XYZ file of C-alpha atoms in Angstrom:
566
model
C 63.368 162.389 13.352
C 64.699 163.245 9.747
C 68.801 163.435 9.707
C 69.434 167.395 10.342
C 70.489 168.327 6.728
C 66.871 167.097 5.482
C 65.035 169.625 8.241
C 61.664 170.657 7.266
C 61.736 167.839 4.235
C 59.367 166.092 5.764
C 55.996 167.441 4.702
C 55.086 166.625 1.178
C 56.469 163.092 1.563
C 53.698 162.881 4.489
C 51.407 164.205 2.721
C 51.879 161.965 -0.576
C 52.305 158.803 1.731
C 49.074 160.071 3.954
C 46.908 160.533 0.521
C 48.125 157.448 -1.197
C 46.151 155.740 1.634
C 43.381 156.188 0.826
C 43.844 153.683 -1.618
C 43.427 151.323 1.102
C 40.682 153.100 2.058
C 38.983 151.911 -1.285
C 40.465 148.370 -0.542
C 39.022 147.781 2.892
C 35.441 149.802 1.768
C 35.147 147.544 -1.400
C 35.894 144.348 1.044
C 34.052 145.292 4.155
C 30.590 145.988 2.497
C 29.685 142.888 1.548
C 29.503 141.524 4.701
C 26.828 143.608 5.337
C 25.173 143.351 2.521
C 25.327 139.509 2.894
C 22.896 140.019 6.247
C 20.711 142.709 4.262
C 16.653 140.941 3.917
C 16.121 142.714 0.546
C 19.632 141.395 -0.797
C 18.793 137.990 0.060
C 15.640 138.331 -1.629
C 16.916 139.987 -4.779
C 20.081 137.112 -5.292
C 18.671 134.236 -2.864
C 16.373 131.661 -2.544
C 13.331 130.737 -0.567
C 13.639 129.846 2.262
C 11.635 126.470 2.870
C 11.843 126.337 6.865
C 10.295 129.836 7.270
C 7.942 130.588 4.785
C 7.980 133.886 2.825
C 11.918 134.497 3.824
C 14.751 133.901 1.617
C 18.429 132.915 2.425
C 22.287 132.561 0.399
C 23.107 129.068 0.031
C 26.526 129.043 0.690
C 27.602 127.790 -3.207
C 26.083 131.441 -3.924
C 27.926 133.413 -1.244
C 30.885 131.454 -1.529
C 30.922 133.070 -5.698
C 30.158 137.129 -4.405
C 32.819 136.981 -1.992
C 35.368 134.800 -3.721
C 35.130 136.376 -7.532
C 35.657 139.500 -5.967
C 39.500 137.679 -4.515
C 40.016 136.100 -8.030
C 40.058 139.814 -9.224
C 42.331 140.884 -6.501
C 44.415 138.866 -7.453
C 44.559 138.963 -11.271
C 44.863 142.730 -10.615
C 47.935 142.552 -8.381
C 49.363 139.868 -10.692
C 49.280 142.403 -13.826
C 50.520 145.498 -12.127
C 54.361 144.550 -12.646
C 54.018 145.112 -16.164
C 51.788 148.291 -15.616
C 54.185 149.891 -13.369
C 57.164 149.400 -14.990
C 55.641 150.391 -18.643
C 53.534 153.445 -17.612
C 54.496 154.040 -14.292
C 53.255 153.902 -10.596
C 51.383 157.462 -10.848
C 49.711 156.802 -14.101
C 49.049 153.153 -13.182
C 47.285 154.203 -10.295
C 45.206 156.218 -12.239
C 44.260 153.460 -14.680
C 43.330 151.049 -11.835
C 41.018 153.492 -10.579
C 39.102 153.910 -13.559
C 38.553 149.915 -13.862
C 37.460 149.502 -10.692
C 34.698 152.493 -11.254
C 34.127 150.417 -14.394
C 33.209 147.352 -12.266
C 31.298 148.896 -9.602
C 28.862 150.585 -12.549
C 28.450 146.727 -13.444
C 27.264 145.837 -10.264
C 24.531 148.551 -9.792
C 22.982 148.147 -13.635
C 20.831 145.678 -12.512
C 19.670 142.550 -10.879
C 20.939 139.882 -12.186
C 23.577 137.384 -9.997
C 25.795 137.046 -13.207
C 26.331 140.566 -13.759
C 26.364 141.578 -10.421
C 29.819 138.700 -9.926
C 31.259 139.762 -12.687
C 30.994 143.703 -11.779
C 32.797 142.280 -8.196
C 35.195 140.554 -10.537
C 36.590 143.618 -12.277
C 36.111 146.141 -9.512
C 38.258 143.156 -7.728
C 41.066 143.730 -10.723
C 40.780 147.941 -10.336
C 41.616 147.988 -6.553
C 43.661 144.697 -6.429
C 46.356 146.765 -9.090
C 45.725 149.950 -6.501
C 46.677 147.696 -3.525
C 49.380 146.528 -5.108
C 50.983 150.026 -6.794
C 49.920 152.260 -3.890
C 52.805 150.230 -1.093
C 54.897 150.301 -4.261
C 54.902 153.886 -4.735
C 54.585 154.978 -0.989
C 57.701 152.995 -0.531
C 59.651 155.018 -3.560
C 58.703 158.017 -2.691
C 59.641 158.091 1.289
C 62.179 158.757 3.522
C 63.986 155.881 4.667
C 62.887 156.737 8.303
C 59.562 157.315 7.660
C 59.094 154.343 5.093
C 57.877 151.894 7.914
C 55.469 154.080 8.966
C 54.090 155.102 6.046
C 53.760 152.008 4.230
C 52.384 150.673 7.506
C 49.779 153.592 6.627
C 48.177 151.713 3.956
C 46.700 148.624 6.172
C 45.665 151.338 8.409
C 43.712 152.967 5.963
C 42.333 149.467 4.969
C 40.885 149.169 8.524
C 39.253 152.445 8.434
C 37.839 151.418 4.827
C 36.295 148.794 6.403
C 35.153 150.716 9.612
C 33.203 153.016 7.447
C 31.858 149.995 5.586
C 30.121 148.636 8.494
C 28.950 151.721 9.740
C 27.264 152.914 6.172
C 25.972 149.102 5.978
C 24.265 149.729 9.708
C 22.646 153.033 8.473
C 21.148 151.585 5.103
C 20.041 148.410 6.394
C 16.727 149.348 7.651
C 16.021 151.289 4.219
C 13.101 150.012 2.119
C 14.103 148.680 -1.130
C 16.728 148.295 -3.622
C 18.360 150.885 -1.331
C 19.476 149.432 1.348
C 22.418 147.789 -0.171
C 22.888 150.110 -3.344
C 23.724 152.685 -1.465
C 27.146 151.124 0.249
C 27.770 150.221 -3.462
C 27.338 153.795 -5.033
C 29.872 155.093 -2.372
C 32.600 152.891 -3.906
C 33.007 155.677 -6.614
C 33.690 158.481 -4.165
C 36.927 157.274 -3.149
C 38.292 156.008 -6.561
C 36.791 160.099 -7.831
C 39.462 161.010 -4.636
C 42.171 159.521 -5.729
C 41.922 159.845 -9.473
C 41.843 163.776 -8.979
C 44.884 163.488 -6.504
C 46.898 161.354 -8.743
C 46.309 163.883 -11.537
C 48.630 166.592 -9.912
C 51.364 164.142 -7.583
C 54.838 163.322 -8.685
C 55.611 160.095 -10.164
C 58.308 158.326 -8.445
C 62.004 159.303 -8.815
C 63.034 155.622 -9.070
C 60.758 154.875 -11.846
C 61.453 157.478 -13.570
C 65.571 156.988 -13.238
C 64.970 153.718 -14.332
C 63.405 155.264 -17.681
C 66.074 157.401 -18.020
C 64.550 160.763 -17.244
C 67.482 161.991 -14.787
C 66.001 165.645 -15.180
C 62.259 164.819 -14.029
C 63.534 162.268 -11.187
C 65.366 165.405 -9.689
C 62.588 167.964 -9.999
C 60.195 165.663 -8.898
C 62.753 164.196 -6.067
C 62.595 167.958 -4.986
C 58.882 167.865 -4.951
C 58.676 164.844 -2.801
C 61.560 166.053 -0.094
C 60.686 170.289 -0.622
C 64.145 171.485 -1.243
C 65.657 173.227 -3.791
C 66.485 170.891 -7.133
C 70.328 171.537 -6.441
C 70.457 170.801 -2.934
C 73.054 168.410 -1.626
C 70.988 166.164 -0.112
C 68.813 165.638 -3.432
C 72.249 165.737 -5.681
C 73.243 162.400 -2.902
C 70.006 160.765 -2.915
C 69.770 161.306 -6.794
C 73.014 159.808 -7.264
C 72.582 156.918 -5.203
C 69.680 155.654 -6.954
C 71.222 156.297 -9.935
C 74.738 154.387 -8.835
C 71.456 151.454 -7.899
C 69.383 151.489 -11.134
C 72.434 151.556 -13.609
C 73.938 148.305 -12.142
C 70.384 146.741 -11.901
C 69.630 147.525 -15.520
C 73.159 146.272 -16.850
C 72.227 143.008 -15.810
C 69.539 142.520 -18.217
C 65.866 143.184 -18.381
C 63.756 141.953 -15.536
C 61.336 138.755 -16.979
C 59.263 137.387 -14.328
C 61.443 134.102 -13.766
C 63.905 136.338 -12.346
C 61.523 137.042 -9.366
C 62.688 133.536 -8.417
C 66.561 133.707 -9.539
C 69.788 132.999 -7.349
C 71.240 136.514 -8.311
C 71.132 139.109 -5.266
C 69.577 136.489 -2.656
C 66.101 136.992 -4.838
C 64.924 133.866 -4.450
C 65.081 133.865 -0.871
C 63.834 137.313 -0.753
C 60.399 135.994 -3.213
C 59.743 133.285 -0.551
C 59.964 135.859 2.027
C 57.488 138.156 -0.087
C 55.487 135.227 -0.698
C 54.732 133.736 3.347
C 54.388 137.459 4.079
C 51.331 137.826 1.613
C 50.192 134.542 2.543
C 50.217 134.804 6.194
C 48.166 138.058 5.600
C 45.421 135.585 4.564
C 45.713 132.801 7.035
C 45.843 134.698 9.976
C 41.698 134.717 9.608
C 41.189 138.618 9.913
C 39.239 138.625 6.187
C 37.148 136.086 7.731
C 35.584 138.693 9.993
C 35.980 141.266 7.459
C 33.905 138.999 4.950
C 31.680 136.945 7.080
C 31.913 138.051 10.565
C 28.024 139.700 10.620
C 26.665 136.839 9.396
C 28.869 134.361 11.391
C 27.872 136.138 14.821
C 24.100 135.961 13.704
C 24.644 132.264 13.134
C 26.540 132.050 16.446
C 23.335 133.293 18.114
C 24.926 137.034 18.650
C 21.988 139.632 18.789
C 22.609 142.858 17.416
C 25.495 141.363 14.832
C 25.841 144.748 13.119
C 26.875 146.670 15.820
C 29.264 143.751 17.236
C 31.311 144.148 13.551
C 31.100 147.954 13.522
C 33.214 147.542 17.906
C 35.302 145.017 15.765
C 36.273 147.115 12.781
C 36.651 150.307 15.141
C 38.837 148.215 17.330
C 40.945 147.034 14.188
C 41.116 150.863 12.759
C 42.055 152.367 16.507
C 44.832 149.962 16.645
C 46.515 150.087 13.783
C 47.567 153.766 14.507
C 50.309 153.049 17.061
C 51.615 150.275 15.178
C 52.774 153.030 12.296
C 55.439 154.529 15.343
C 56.100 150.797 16.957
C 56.906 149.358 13.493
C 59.853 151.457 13.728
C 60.842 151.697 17.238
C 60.693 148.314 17.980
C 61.566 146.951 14.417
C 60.161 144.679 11.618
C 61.215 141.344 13.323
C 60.216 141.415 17.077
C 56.942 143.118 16.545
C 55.653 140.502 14.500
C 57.090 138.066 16.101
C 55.028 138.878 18.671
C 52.246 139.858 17.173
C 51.778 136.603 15.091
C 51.801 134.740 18.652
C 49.184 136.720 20.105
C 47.193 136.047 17.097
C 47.479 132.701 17.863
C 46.932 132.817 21.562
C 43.106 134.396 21.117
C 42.051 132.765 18.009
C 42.852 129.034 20.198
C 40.870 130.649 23.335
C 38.027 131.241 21.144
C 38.195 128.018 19.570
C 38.534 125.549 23.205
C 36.075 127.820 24.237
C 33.540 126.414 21.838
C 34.332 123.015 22.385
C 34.504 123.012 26.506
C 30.847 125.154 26.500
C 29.380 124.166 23.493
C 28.191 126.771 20.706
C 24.507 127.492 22.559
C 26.110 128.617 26.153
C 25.989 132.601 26.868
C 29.789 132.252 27.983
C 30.615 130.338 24.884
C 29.471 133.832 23.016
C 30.589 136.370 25.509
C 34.217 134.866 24.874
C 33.277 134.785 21.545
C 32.415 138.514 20.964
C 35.397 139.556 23.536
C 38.366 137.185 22.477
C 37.427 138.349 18.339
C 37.896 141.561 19.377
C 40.933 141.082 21.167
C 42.356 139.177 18.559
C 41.042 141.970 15.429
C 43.284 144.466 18.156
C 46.629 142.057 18.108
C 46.454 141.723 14.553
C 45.652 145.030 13.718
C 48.630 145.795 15.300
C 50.968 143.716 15.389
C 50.253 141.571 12.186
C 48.863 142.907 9.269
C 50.782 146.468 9.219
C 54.569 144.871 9.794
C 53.730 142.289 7.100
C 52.273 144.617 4.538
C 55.923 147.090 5.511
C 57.524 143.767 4.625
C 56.352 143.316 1.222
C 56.675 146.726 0.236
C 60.826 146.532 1.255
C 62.163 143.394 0.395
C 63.178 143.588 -3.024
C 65.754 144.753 -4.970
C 64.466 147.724 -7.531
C 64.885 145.613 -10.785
C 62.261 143.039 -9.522
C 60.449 145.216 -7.087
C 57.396 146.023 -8.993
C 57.128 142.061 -10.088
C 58.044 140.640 -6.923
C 56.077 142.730 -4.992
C 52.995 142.040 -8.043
C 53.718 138.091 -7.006
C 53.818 138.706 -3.035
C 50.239 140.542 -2.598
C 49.114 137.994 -5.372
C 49.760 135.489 -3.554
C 48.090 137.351 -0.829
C 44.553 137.513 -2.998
C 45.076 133.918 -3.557
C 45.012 132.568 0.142
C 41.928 135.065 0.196
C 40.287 133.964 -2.959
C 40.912 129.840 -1.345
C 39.728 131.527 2.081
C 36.509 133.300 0.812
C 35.257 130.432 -1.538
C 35.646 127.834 1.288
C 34.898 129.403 4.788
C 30.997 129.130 3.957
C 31.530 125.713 3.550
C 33.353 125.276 6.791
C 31.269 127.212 8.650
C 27.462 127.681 7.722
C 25.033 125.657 9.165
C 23.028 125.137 5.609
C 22.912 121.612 3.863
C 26.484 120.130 2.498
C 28.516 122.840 4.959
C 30.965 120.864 7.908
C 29.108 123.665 10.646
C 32.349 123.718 12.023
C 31.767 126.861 13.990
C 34.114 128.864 16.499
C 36.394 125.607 15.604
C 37.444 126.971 12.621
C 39.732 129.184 14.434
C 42.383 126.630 15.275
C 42.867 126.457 11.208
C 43.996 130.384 11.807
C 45.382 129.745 15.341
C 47.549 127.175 13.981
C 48.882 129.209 11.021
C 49.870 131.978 13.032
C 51.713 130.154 15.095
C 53.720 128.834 12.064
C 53.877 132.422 10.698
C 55.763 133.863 14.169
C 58.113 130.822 13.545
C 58.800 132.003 10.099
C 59.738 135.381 11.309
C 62.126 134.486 13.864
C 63.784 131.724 11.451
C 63.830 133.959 7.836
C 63.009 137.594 7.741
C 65.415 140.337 8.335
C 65.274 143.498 9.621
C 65.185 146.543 7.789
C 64.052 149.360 10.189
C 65.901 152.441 9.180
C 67.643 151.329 6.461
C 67.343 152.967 2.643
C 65.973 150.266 -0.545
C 69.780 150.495 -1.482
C 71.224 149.419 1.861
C 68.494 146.931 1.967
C 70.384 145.196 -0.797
C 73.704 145.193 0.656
C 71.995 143.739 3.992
C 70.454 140.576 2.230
C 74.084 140.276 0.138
C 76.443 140.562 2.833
C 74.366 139.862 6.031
C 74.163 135.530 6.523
C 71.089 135.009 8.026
C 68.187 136.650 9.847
C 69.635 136.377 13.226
C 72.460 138.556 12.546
C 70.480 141.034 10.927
C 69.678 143.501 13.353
C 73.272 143.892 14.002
C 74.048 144.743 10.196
C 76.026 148.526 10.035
C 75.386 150.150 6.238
C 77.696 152.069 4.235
C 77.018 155.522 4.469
C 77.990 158.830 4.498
C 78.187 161.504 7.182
C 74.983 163.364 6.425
C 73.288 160.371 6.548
C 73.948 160.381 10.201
C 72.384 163.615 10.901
C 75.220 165.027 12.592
C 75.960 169.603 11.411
C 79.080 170.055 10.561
C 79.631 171.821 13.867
C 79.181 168.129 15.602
C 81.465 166.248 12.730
C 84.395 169.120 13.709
C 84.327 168.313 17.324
C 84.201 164.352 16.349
C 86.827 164.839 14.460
C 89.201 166.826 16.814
C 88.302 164.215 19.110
C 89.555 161.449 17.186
C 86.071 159.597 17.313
C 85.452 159.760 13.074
C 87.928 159.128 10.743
C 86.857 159.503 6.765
C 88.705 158.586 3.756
C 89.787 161.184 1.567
C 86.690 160.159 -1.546
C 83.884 160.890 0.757
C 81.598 163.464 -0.322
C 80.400 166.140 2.264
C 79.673 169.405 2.065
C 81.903 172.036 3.543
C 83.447 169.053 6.142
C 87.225 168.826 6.567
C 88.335 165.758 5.529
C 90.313 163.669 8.415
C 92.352 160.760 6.538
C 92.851 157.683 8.172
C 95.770 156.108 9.362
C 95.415 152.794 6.556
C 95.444 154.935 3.748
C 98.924 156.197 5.239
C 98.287 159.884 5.454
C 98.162 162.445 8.165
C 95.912 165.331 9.562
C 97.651 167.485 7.898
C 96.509 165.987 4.823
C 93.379 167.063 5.433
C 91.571 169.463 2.632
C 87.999 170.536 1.856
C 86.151 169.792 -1.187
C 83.528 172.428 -3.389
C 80.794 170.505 -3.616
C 79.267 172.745 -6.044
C 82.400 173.064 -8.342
C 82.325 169.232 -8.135
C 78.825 168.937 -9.550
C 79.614 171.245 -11.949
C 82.929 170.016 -13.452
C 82.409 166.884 -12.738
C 79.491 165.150 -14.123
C 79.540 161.810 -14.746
C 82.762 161.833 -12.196
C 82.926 158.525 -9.955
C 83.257 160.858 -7.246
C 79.707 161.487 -7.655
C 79.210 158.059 -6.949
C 81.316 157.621 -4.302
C 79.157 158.734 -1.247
C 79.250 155.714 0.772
C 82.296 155.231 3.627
C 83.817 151.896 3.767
C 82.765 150.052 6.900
C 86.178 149.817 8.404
C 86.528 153.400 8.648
């Protein structure tokens, strides 16, 4: 529920947050084709070899699939790496809108013709477009909410990921069968639909009131903080929110320009908060969901799995179904425990599936019923419990001066456990000359990670459910460790609470809320507190509007948080 002064707010930042998505829509379509395409007959014939076992056949070797999948990572990752300077020179809106038209460029590449060179480099740039999309598209989501609704929202974006990839594997299962080119050009074509989407959408939308208080464009950050929150540009609530990112982004900028070794300075906790970043975006990687995403139709097939195609399409609805209730657990239950939990049960199923190989052997029908099931199971705990949580993680952490850089490095680092992931899981697994055919075994290498990545939770990250970017600062600053997190009480003001001012009168007749005399409310009576050595009757109300209007540039403006004592 939004605090009662923001009432019927809520809306457009939905709506923004809702059609940033499909950003990851473009992400998880762009990733979950190829492993379709990878099982397609007339692919393998256009970029494989012959086959010399069955005559008239052809087949990837796995150096060759090993370079689609993987280039496609190395772009992901030089995209996200860039998009720090892109954000914070042209802005998230506009930077969206670039990315978008590099990754159309790329995809164009890859449907010119057949050739394997041109067709890895296309993957490499399209890789760069939506790599800088993944990474700006958290980034502005988590600008432009509500600090209630951030969770959720960013949360949003894996969840559109997983329906990216659902559709994927269902357009891959319709144009299979197709004679011809086809078959696998057609899951490529699509690819421009949603960048079209998003280009057009990004044309109109707001850019973010942070970035653009950061440029110095006070006017434009409070028409289009009106935008995002739909009230009136000289409401209270966007004169307090206004303010406070302004109080934020003035003593950020006076401490110099951001260059990217402060990502990993001593100065606000960052360092601390980049390694946090960092095993976040890793452990998106090495909890093994891409490897399903990338390879799981071809691995089943391998694994003796009939009808492969339709076991990824139950595996990819499974991961899209599940990921909706994590966007309301994430913040009832909190950043901490649900991945804590989560994490586990990732590693839980993966190690089932894995003893389950050994103890039955890879030929035995239980061996692949426990297969199919347990991967599902697992895609469903991760969906939910993982990959959401960790991407809300990322998006949160930083302070504003080195968010768009330190969030650049963290889902950089990301692409780079999937670049290492995609370029050596056909060696681990295939059953092809100079692979280790390791199998199902393979999943105690993700097993075993994400039992090191609950650990991590529990031991280092904090929790930020319901808390604003600002207060987020103050938490990693004043709170000592992650254990004492949850417990951590923000500065604030009265509104933020969501109590009318009916409610604050009868608190404060009660004697339950006591205010110092510099808070800020709107048409509230003042109580002073005992410490400050006054009495009720010192009580007085203050014109908020005669206060914004004499008094700009008045620390009073500022002055909208209550000390914790009181």
């Amino acid at each position: 529920m939004a605090p009662l002064f923001e009432k019927g707010s809520l809306g457009p930042s939905i709506l923004i947050g809702a059609f940033t998505t499909v950003g990851g829509i473009l992400y998880g379509y762009d990733t979950g084709i190829i492993a379709g395409i990878l099982a397609m007959d007339t692919f393998k014939e256009d970029y494989g070899k012959p086959d010399p076992t069955h005559p008239g056949s052809f087949y990837l070797p796995s150096a060759r699939k090993s370079l689609i999948v993987s280039i496609l990572a190395a772009g992901l990752f030089s995209g996200a790496f860039s998009t720090g300077y892109l954000a914070d020179r042209k802005g998230r809106r506009k930077g969206l809108i670039v990315a978008c038209l590099v990754f159309m460029f790329g995809v164009s590449m890859q449907v010119a013709r057949v050739s394997i060179e041109l067709f890895a480099l296309g993957r490499f740039v399209a890789g760069f477009g939506v790599g800088s999309v993944s990474s700006l598209g958290p980034l502005y989501q988590a600008e432009i909410a509500p600090k209630h609704l951030r969770g959720a929202i960013t949360a949003g974006y894996h969840t559109a990921k997983t329906l990216g990839v659902l559709i994927a594997s269902l357009v891959d299962n319709g144009s299979r069968n197709r004679d011809g080119k086809s078959s696998y050009l057609i899951p490529i074509y699509l690819q421009f639909l949603w960048a079209a989407i998003l280009v057009t959408g990004f044309i109109f939308l707001p850019e973010s009131p942070r970035f653009l208080v950061k440029q110095g464009h006070i006017g434009s950050a409070r028409k289009a903080l009106a935008t995002i929150r739909h009230q009136d540009e000289d409401n209270i609530s966007i004169s307090m929110e206004l303010a406070e990112i302004e109080a934020a982004v003035e003593l950020e900028q006076s401490l110099s320009n951001v260059k990217l070794k402060d990502c990993f300075g001593k100065e606000n906790r960052q360092r601390y908060r980049m390694m946090i970043g960092l095993v976040a975006g890793a452990m998106s990687q090495l909890v093994g969901v891409n490897f399903i995403k990338y390879f799981g139709t071809d691995f089943f097939l391998q694994a003796g799995v009939t009808n492969s195609f339709l076991v990824s399409i139950a595996t990819n609805l499974v991961s899209f179904c599940m990921t909706l209730p994590s966007l309301y657990l994430v913040e009832r239950l909190g950043r901490r425990p649900f991945l804590v939990v989560g994490l586990f049960g990732c590693f839980v199923t993966q190690y089932v599936i894995a003893v389950t190989g050994l103890v039955f052997g890879r030929e035995s029908e239980i061996a692949k019923k426990i297969l199919v099931s347990f991967t599902i199971l697992y895609i469903a705990v991760e969906s939910c419990g993982a990959g959401p949580p960790l991407l809300v993680v990322m998006g949160e952490t930083f302070p504003l001066r080195t968010r768009a850089k330190s969030l650049a490095l963290s889902i950089g680092c990301d692409y780079v456990f999937n670049f290492f992931i995609s370029i050596s899981t056909p060696f681990l697994v295939d059953n092809s000359p100079g692979s280790l055919n390791l199998g199902t075994s393979v999943f105690f290498i993700w097993g075993t990670a994400s039992l090191l990545g609950s650990l991590f939770v529990l031991l280092f990250v904090y929790e930020t459910k319901g808390l604003t970017l600002e207060q987020i600062d103050s938490l990693y600053m004043t709170c000592p460790s992650a254990w004492h997190s949850s417990s951590f009480v923000p500065e604030t003001n009265l509104l933020d609470n969501g109590l009318s001012d009916d409610e604050i009168a009868v608190l404060n007749e009660q004697g339950n809320i006591r205010i110092g005399k510099n808070d800020l409310v709107d048409s509230i009576t003042l109580a002073s507190v005992d410490t400050n050595g006054l009495h009720d009757t010192d009580a007085e109300s203050i014109d908020v509007d005669q206060v914004f209007e004499e008094g700009e540039g008045d620390p009073l403006l500022h002055s909208f948080r209550r000390d914790r004592d009181d």
